[in-house]
PDB file of C-alpha atoms in Angstrom:
ATOM      1  CA  MET A   1     -60.122 103.189  74.769  1.00 50.00           C
ATOM      2  CA  LYS A   2     -60.315 100.438  72.174  1.00 46.00           C
ATOM      3  CA  ARG A   3     -56.970 101.581  70.792  1.00 49.00           C
ATOM      4  CA  PHE A   4     -55.463 101.319  74.311  1.00 41.00           C
ATOM      5  CA  PHE A   5     -56.677  97.739  74.814  1.00 44.00           C
ATOM      6  CA  PHE A   6     -55.522  96.827  71.306  1.00 40.00           C
ATOM      7  CA  THR A   7     -52.072  98.267  71.989  1.00 42.00           C
ATOM      8  CA  MET A   8     -51.850  96.443  75.329  1.00 43.00           C
ATOM      9  CA  SER A   9     -52.909  93.166  73.702  1.00 46.00           C
ATOM     10  CA  VAL A  10     -50.226  93.520  71.048  1.00 41.00           C
ATOM     11  CA  CYS A  11     -47.564  94.249  73.709  1.00 44.00           C
ATOM     12  CA  VAL A  12     -48.551  91.236  75.799  1.00 40.00           C
ATOM     13  CA  ALA A  13     -48.529  88.996  72.748  1.00 44.00           C
ATOM     14  CA  LEU A  14     -45.098  90.234  71.705  1.00 40.00           C
ATOM     15  CA  LEU A  15     -43.777  89.796  75.233  1.00 39.00           C
ATOM     16  CA  LEU A  16     -45.035  86.220  75.456  1.00 43.00           C
ATOM     17  CA  ALA A  17     -43.643  85.408  72.037  1.00 44.00           C
ATOM     18  CA  SER A  18     -40.314  86.913  73.003  1.00 45.00           C
ATOM     19  CA  CYS A  19     -40.159  84.931  76.249  1.00 46.00           C
ATOM     20  CA  GLY A  20     -41.027  81.757  74.402  1.00 48.00           C
ATOM     21  CA  GLY A  21     -38.292  82.430  71.879  1.00 45.00           C
ATOM     22  CA  VAL A  22     -35.729  83.142  74.564  1.00 40.00           C
ATOM     23  CA  LYS A  23     -36.707  79.998  76.470  1.00 42.00           C
ATOM     24  CA  GLN A  24     -36.446  77.925  73.314  1.00 43.00           C
ATOM     25  CA  ALA A  25     -33.074  79.447  72.450  1.00 40.00           C
ATOM     26  CA  ILE A  26     -31.738  78.751  75.953  1.00 38.00           C
ATOM     27  CA  THR A  27     -32.978  75.184  75.769  1.00 42.00           C
ATOM     28  CA  GLU A  28     -31.426  74.624  72.354  1.00 41.00           C
ATOM     29  CA  ASN A  29     -28.127  76.352  73.097  1.00 44.00           C
ATOM     30  CA  ASN A  30     -27.607  74.845  76.550  1.00 46.00           C
ATOM     31  CA  ARG A  31     -29.095  71.414  76.210  1.00 48.00           C
ATOM     32  CA  GLY A  32     -27.883  69.393  79.162  1.00 46.00           C
ATOM     33  CA  SER A  33     -26.654  72.525  80.963  1.00 49.00           C
ATOM     34  CA  ARG A  34     -27.968  71.198  84.283  1.00 60.00           C
ATOM     35  CA  ASN A  35     -25.086  68.767  84.242  1.00 56.00           C
ATOM     36  CA  PRO A  36     -22.299  70.351  86.350  1.00 58.00           C
ATOM     37  CA  PHE A  37     -19.681  68.449  84.362  1.00 53.00           C
ATOM     38  CA  GLY A  38     -20.686  70.028  81.070  1.00 59.00           C
ATOM     39  CA  GLY A  39     -21.689  66.925  79.149  1.00 63.00           C
ATOM     40  CA  ASP A  40     -22.707  63.311  79.348  1.00 69.00           C
ATOM     41  CA  VAL A  41     -21.159  61.518  82.329  1.00 66.00           C
ATOM     42  CA  HIS A  42     -20.571  57.791  82.259  1.00 71.00           C
ATOM     43  CA  GLU A  43     -19.738  55.366  85.014  1.00 78.00           C
ATOM     44  CA  MET A  44     -16.094  54.331  85.090  1.00 82.00           C
ATOM     45  CA  PRO A  45     -15.610  50.769  83.826  1.00 83.00           C
ATOM     46  CA  ASN A  46     -14.679  48.275  86.559  1.00 83.00           C
ATOM     47  CA  ALA A  47     -15.330  50.888  89.262  1.00 86.00           C
ATOM     48  CA  GLU A  48     -14.993  49.610  92.838  1.00 89.00           C
ATOM     49  CA  ILE A  49     -16.112  51.474  95.962  1.00 89.00           C
ATOM     50  CA  ASP A  50     -15.666  50.788  99.670  1.00 91.00           C
ATOM     51  CA  THR A  51     -18.259  48.665 101.468  1.00 92.00           C
ATOM     52  CA  ASP A  52     -18.624  47.029 104.873  1.00 91.00           C
ATOM     53  CA  ASP A  53     -16.825  43.990 103.431  1.00 91.00           C
ATOM     54  CA  TRP A  54     -13.920  45.394 101.430  1.00 91.00           C
ATOM     55  CA  PHE A  55     -11.728  48.352 100.516  1.00 92.00           C
ATOM     56  CA  GLY A  56     -12.192  49.109  96.835  1.00 93.00           C
ATOM     57  CA  ALA A  57     -10.319  51.113  94.225  1.00 93.00           C
ATOM     58  CA  SER A  58     -10.242  51.683  90.488  1.00 92.00           C
ATOM     59  CA  GLY A  59      -6.889  51.509  88.756  1.00 94.00           C
ATOM     60  CA  VAL A  60      -6.592  53.492  85.531  1.00 94.00           C
ATOM     61  CA  ALA A  61      -3.700  54.011  83.121  1.00 95.00           C
ATOM     62  CA  SER A  62      -3.322  55.092  79.501  1.00 95.00           C
ATOM     63  CA  GLY A  63      -0.646  54.642  76.877  1.00 96.00           C
ATOM     64  CA  PRO A  64       0.249  53.286  73.441  1.00 96.00           C
ATOM     65  CA  LYS A  65      -1.451  50.025  72.530  1.00 92.00           C
ATOM     66  CA  VAL A  66       1.961  48.477  71.756  1.00 94.00           C
ATOM     67  CA  ARG A  67       2.791  48.786  75.499  1.00 94.00           C
ATOM     68  CA  ILE A  68      -0.426  47.204  76.707  1.00 93.00           C
ATOM     69  CA  ALA A  69       1.279  45.025  79.336  1.00 94.00           C
ATOM     70  CA  GLU A  70       2.946  48.070  80.885  1.00 96.00           C
ATOM     71  CA  ILE A  71      -0.360  49.956  80.865  1.00 96.00           C
ATOM     72  CA  TYR A  72      -1.915  47.092  82.799  1.00 95.00           C
ATOM     73  CA  ARG A  73       0.877  47.083  85.415  1.00 94.00           C
ATOM     74  CA  THR A  74       0.587  50.841  85.858  1.00 96.00           C
ATOM     75  CA  ALA A  75      -3.185  50.621  86.339  1.00 95.00           C
ATOM     76  CA  LEU A  76      -2.668  47.843  88.897  1.00 94.00           C
ATOM     77  CA  THR A  77      -0.070  49.880  90.789  1.00 94.00           C
ATOM     78  CA  ASN A  78      -2.312  52.960  90.767  1.00 95.00           C
ATOM     79  CA  GLY A  79      -5.227  51.005  92.206  1.00 94.00           C
ATOM     80  CA  GLN A  80      -3.032  49.348  94.831  1.00 95.00           C
ATOM     81  CA  ASN A  81      -1.710  52.726  95.972  1.00 95.00           C
ATOM     82  CA  ILE A  82      -5.257  54.011  96.441  1.00 94.00           C
ATOM     83  CA  ILE A  83      -6.217  50.987  98.543  1.00 94.00           C
ATOM     84  CA  ARG A  84      -2.982  51.239 100.537  1.00 94.00           C
ATOM     85  CA  GLN A  85      -3.759  54.832 101.506  1.00 94.00           C
ATOM     86  CA  LYS A  86      -7.311  53.932 102.516  1.00 94.00           C
ATOM     87  CA  MET A  87      -6.161  51.036 104.678  1.00 93.00           C
ATOM     88  CA  LYS A  88      -3.449  53.114 106.354  1.00 93.00           C
ATOM     89  CA  HIS A  89      -5.927  55.888 107.028  1.00 91.00           C
ATOM     90  CA  ALA A  90      -8.433  53.490 108.608  1.00 91.00           C
ATOM     91  CA  TYR A  91      -5.704  51.729 110.591  1.00 90.00           C
ATOM     92  CA  LYS A  92      -4.191  54.961 111.937  1.00 89.00           C
ATOM     93  CA  GLY A  93      -7.684  56.105 112.912  1.00 87.00           C
ATOM     94  CA  ALA A  94      -8.195  52.896 114.887  1.00 86.00           C
ATOM     95  CA  VAL A  95      -4.844  53.287 116.680  1.00 86.00           C
ATOM     96  CA  ASP A  96      -5.515  56.951 117.504  1.00 85.00           C
ATOM     97  CA  ASP A  97      -8.995  56.134 118.742  1.00 82.00           C
ATOM     98  CA  TYR A  98      -7.744  53.320 120.951  1.00 79.00           C
ATOM     99  CA  MET A  99      -4.919  55.352 122.481  1.00 79.00           C
ATOM    100  CA  ASN A 100      -7.152  58.357 123.134  1.00 79.00           C
ATOM    101  CA  SER A 101      -9.915  56.269 124.657  1.00 73.00           C
ATOM    102  CA  PHE A 102      -7.617  54.759 127.237  1.00 64.00           C
ATOM    103  CA  GLY A 103      -5.799  57.977 128.041  1.00 61.00           C
ATOM    104  CA  ASN A 104      -2.443  56.705 126.809  1.00 54.00           C
ATOM    105  CA  ASN A 105      -0.912  60.129 126.349  1.00 53.00           C
ATOM    106  CA  ALA A 106       2.491  58.813 127.368  1.00 51.00           C
ATOM    107  CA  GLY A 107       2.447  56.083 124.773  1.00 55.00           C
ATOM    108  CA  THR A 108       3.818  58.046 121.817  1.00 68.00           C
ATOM    109  CA  ASP A 109       6.687  55.618 121.186  1.00 73.00           C
ATOM    110  CA  TYR A 110       4.360  52.674 121.517  1.00 76.00           C
ATOM    111  CA  GLN A 111       1.839  54.261 119.149  1.00 79.00           C
ATOM    112  CA  SER A 112       4.577  54.816 116.556  1.00 82.00           C
ATOM    113  CA  LYS A 113       5.614  51.184 116.938  1.00 81.00           C
ATOM    114  CA  MET A 114       2.005  50.066 116.452  1.00 83.00           C
ATOM    115  CA  GLU A 115       1.609  52.161 113.309  1.00 86.00           C
ATOM    116  CA  ALA A 116       4.904  50.924 111.851  1.00 87.00           C
ATOM    117  CA  ALA A 117       3.978  47.284 112.447  1.00 86.00           C
ATOM    118  CA  GLY A 118       0.576  47.754 110.835  1.00 88.00           C
ATOM    119  CA  THR A 119       2.054  49.581 107.854  1.00 90.00           C
ATOM    120  CA  GLN A 120       4.397  46.670 107.105  1.00 89.00           C
ATOM    121  CA  ILE A 121       1.494  44.203 107.068  1.00 90.00           C
ATOM    122  CA  ILE A 122      -0.632  46.525 104.943  1.00 93.00           C
ATOM    123  CA  ASP A 123       2.159  46.804 102.356  1.00 91.00           C
ATOM    124  CA  VAL A 124       2.410  43.002 102.147  1.00 90.00           C
ATOM    125  CA  ILE A 125      -1.356  42.537 101.819  1.00 90.00           C
ATOM    126  CA  VAL A 126      -1.748  45.257  99.188  1.00 91.00           C
ATOM    127  CA  GLY A 127       1.252  43.955  97.254  1.00 86.00           C
ATOM    128  CA  GLU A 128      -0.620  40.696  96.738  1.00 80.00           C
ATOM    129  CA  THR A 129      -3.797  42.410  95.545  1.00 83.00           C
ATOM    130  CA  ARG A 130      -5.117  41.502  92.135  1.00 76.00           C
ATOM    131  CA  GLU A 131      -8.087  42.685  90.128  1.00 80.00           C
ATOM    132  CA  VAL A 132     -11.516  41.230  90.902  1.00 84.00           C
ATOM    133  CA  LYS A 133     -12.689  41.520  87.287  1.00 83.00           C
ATOM    134  CA  LYS A 134     -11.027  41.156  83.920  1.00 89.00           C
ATOM    135  CA  PRO A 135      -9.253  44.364  82.845  1.00 92.00           C
ATOM    136  CA  LEU A 136     -11.175  46.496  80.382  1.00 91.00           C
ATOM    137  CA  TYR A 137      -9.535  48.541  77.632  1.00 93.00           C
ATOM    138  CA  SER A 138     -10.911  51.484  75.710  1.00 92.00           C
ATOM    139  CA  ASP A 139     -10.901  51.679  71.929  1.00 92.00           C
ATOM    140  CA  VAL A 140      -7.612  52.818  70.476  1.00 93.00           C
ATOM    141  CA  ASP A 141      -7.762  56.551  69.745  1.00 91.00           C
ATOM    142  CA  ASP A 142      -6.352  58.455  66.777  1.00 91.00           C
ATOM    143  CA  LYS A 143      -2.944  58.631  68.454  1.00 93.00           C
ATOM    144  CA  GLY A 144      -2.775  54.881  69.017  1.00 94.00           C
ATOM    145  CA  ASN A 145      -3.452  55.083  72.771  1.00 94.00           C
ATOM    146  CA  THR A 146      -5.744  52.967  74.900  1.00 94.00           C
ATOM    147  CA  THR A 147      -6.868  53.171  78.544  1.00 94.00           C
ATOM    148  CA  CYS A 148      -6.942  50.241  80.967  1.00 95.00           C
ATOM    149  CA  TYR A 149      -9.512  50.058  83.786  1.00 94.00           C
ATOM    150  CA  LEU A 150      -9.135  47.700  86.750  1.00 94.00           C
ATOM    151  CA  GLY A 151     -11.364  47.087  89.753  1.00 94.00           C
ATOM    152  CA  LEU A 152      -9.513  46.024  92.921  1.00 94.00           C
ATOM    153  CA  ARG A 153     -10.617  44.867  96.360  1.00 92.00           C
ATOM    154  CA  VAL A 154      -9.007  44.001  99.661  1.00 91.00           C
ATOM    155  CA  TYR A 155     -11.475  42.133 101.825  1.00 90.00           C
ATOM    156  CA  LYS A 156     -11.799  43.342 105.401  1.00 88.00           C
ATOM    157  CA  LYS A 157     -12.543  39.929 106.853  1.00 85.00           C
ATOM    158  CA  ASP A 158      -9.672  38.821 109.119  1.00 85.00           C
ATOM    159  CA  LEU A 159      -7.738  41.982 108.199  1.00 88.00           C
ATOM    160  CA  ALA A 160      -8.063  43.528 111.664  1.00 86.00           C
ATOM    161  CA  ASP A 161      -6.859  40.317 113.291  1.00 87.00           C
ATOM    162  CA  LYS A 162      -3.797  40.149 111.046  1.00 88.00           C
ATOM    163  CA  LEU A 163      -2.876  43.720 111.931  1.00 87.00           C
ATOM    164  CA  ALA A 164      -3.540  43.178 115.635  1.00 85.00           C
ATOM    165  CA  ASP A 165      -1.336  40.062 115.586  1.00 86.00           C
ATOM    166  CA  ALA A 166       1.470  42.118 114.048  1.00 83.00           C
ATOM    167  CA  VAL A 167       1.137  44.764 116.755  1.00 81.00           C
ATOM    168  CA  VAL A 168       1.092  42.218 119.577  1.00 79.00           C
ATOM    169  CA  ASN A 169       4.223  40.570 118.213  1.00 81.00           C
ATOM    170  CA  VAL A 170       6.346  43.717 118.065  1.00 75.00           C
ATOM    171  CA  VAL A 171       5.431  45.230 121.426  1.00 73.00           C
ATOM    172  CA  SER A 172       7.090  44.007 124.600  1.00 72.00           C
ATOM    173  CA  GLU A 173       5.123  42.893 127.654  1.00 70.00           C
ATOM    174  CA  ASP A 174       6.553  45.804 129.629  1.00 71.00           C
ATOM    175  CA  GLU A 175       5.260  48.264 127.039  1.00 67.00           C
ATOM    176  CA  LYS A 176       1.836  46.646 127.079  1.00 67.00           C
ATOM    177  CA  LEU A 177       1.681  46.963 130.856  1.00 65.00           C
ATOM    178  CA  SER A 178       2.878  50.553 130.842  1.00 61.00           C
ATOM    179  CA  ILE A 179      -0.026  51.706 128.685  1.00 64.00           C
ATOM    180  CA  ARG A 180      -2.587  49.192 129.930  1.00 68.00           C
ATOM    181  CA  PHE A 181      -2.900  47.547 126.517  1.00 73.00           C
ATOM    182  CA  GLN A 182      -6.155  45.623 126.097  1.00 76.00           C
ATOM    183  CA  GLU A 183      -5.804  43.437 123.062  1.00 78.00           C
ATOM    184  CA  SER A 184      -9.469  42.495 122.676  1.00 80.00           C
ATOM    185  CA  GLN A 185     -10.524  46.148 122.791  1.00 81.00           C
ATOM    186  CA  PHE A 186      -7.893  47.044 120.224  1.00 82.00           C
ATOM    187  CA  ARG A 187      -9.083  44.336 117.834  1.00 84.00           C
ATOM    188  CA  GLU A 188     -12.712  45.397 118.124  1.00 86.00           C
ATOM    189  CA  ARG A 189     -11.950  49.059 117.540  1.00 84.00           C
ATOM    190  CA  MET A 190      -9.912  48.186 114.465  1.00 85.00           C
ATOM    191  CA  LYS A 191     -12.673  46.005 113.026  1.00 88.00           C
ATOM    192  CA  GLN A 192     -15.180  48.800 113.533  1.00 88.00           C
ATOM    193  CA  SER A 193     -12.865  51.385 111.976  1.00 88.00           C
ATOM    194  CA  PHE A 194     -12.411  49.226 108.867  1.00 88.00           C
ATOM    195  CA  LYS A 195     -16.123  48.497 108.594  1.00 88.00           C
ATOM    196  CA  ASP A 196     -17.062  52.174 108.905  1.00 89.00           C
ATOM    197  CA  PHE A 197     -14.519  53.352 106.329  1.00 88.00           C
ATOM    198  CA  LYS A 198     -16.385  54.014 103.089  1.00 84.00           C
ATOM    199  CA  GLU A 199     -14.523  56.893 101.478  1.00 78.00           C
ATOM    200  CA  ASN A 200     -16.264  56.795  98.091  1.00 56.00           C
ATOM    201  CA  ASN A 201     -19.746  56.621  99.616  1.00 50.00           C
ATOM    202  CA  GLN A 202     -19.471  59.730 101.778  1.00 45.00           C
TER     203      GLN A 202
END
């Protein structure tokens, strides 16, 4: 009987020691393995996200340090394209929502005209966008390359009114009457659509 208890005690001790060793090995071999990205993750320099007040984007570009001005322009263009797509998405959503709410199923041509007018204004606004912070550059790597990071914003204040003005100017009075266009409702829906759009926070 004593031999049985002694044998059991030895087995339990070996099992516990083995588990401890395995646990330690797992911890040592997979340190940080809870990170789904497989390593340390750092916040992007000059990162900008959408808020109630602005559309935000981060422009990033890499290249040889001797072409640093071109790297900057590419990063700026990349960031502007991101903001342009966000604004167009929010604007189209506002137009769709307005047309659907008022049952304007026959207003396809008018809706296309509205979207085209808004797109032209968006392109002008985004084309004038500049960074809100000084550009940041990474250290030059072994190949002589550096990365530029820009943070860009387009403020939403007055943006809906500018787009609504563009729409009102391109649509004839007859077209407005045919689809029962209510300008004040359109402006309010656009403002709400822009305010609610927070792509990076979802």
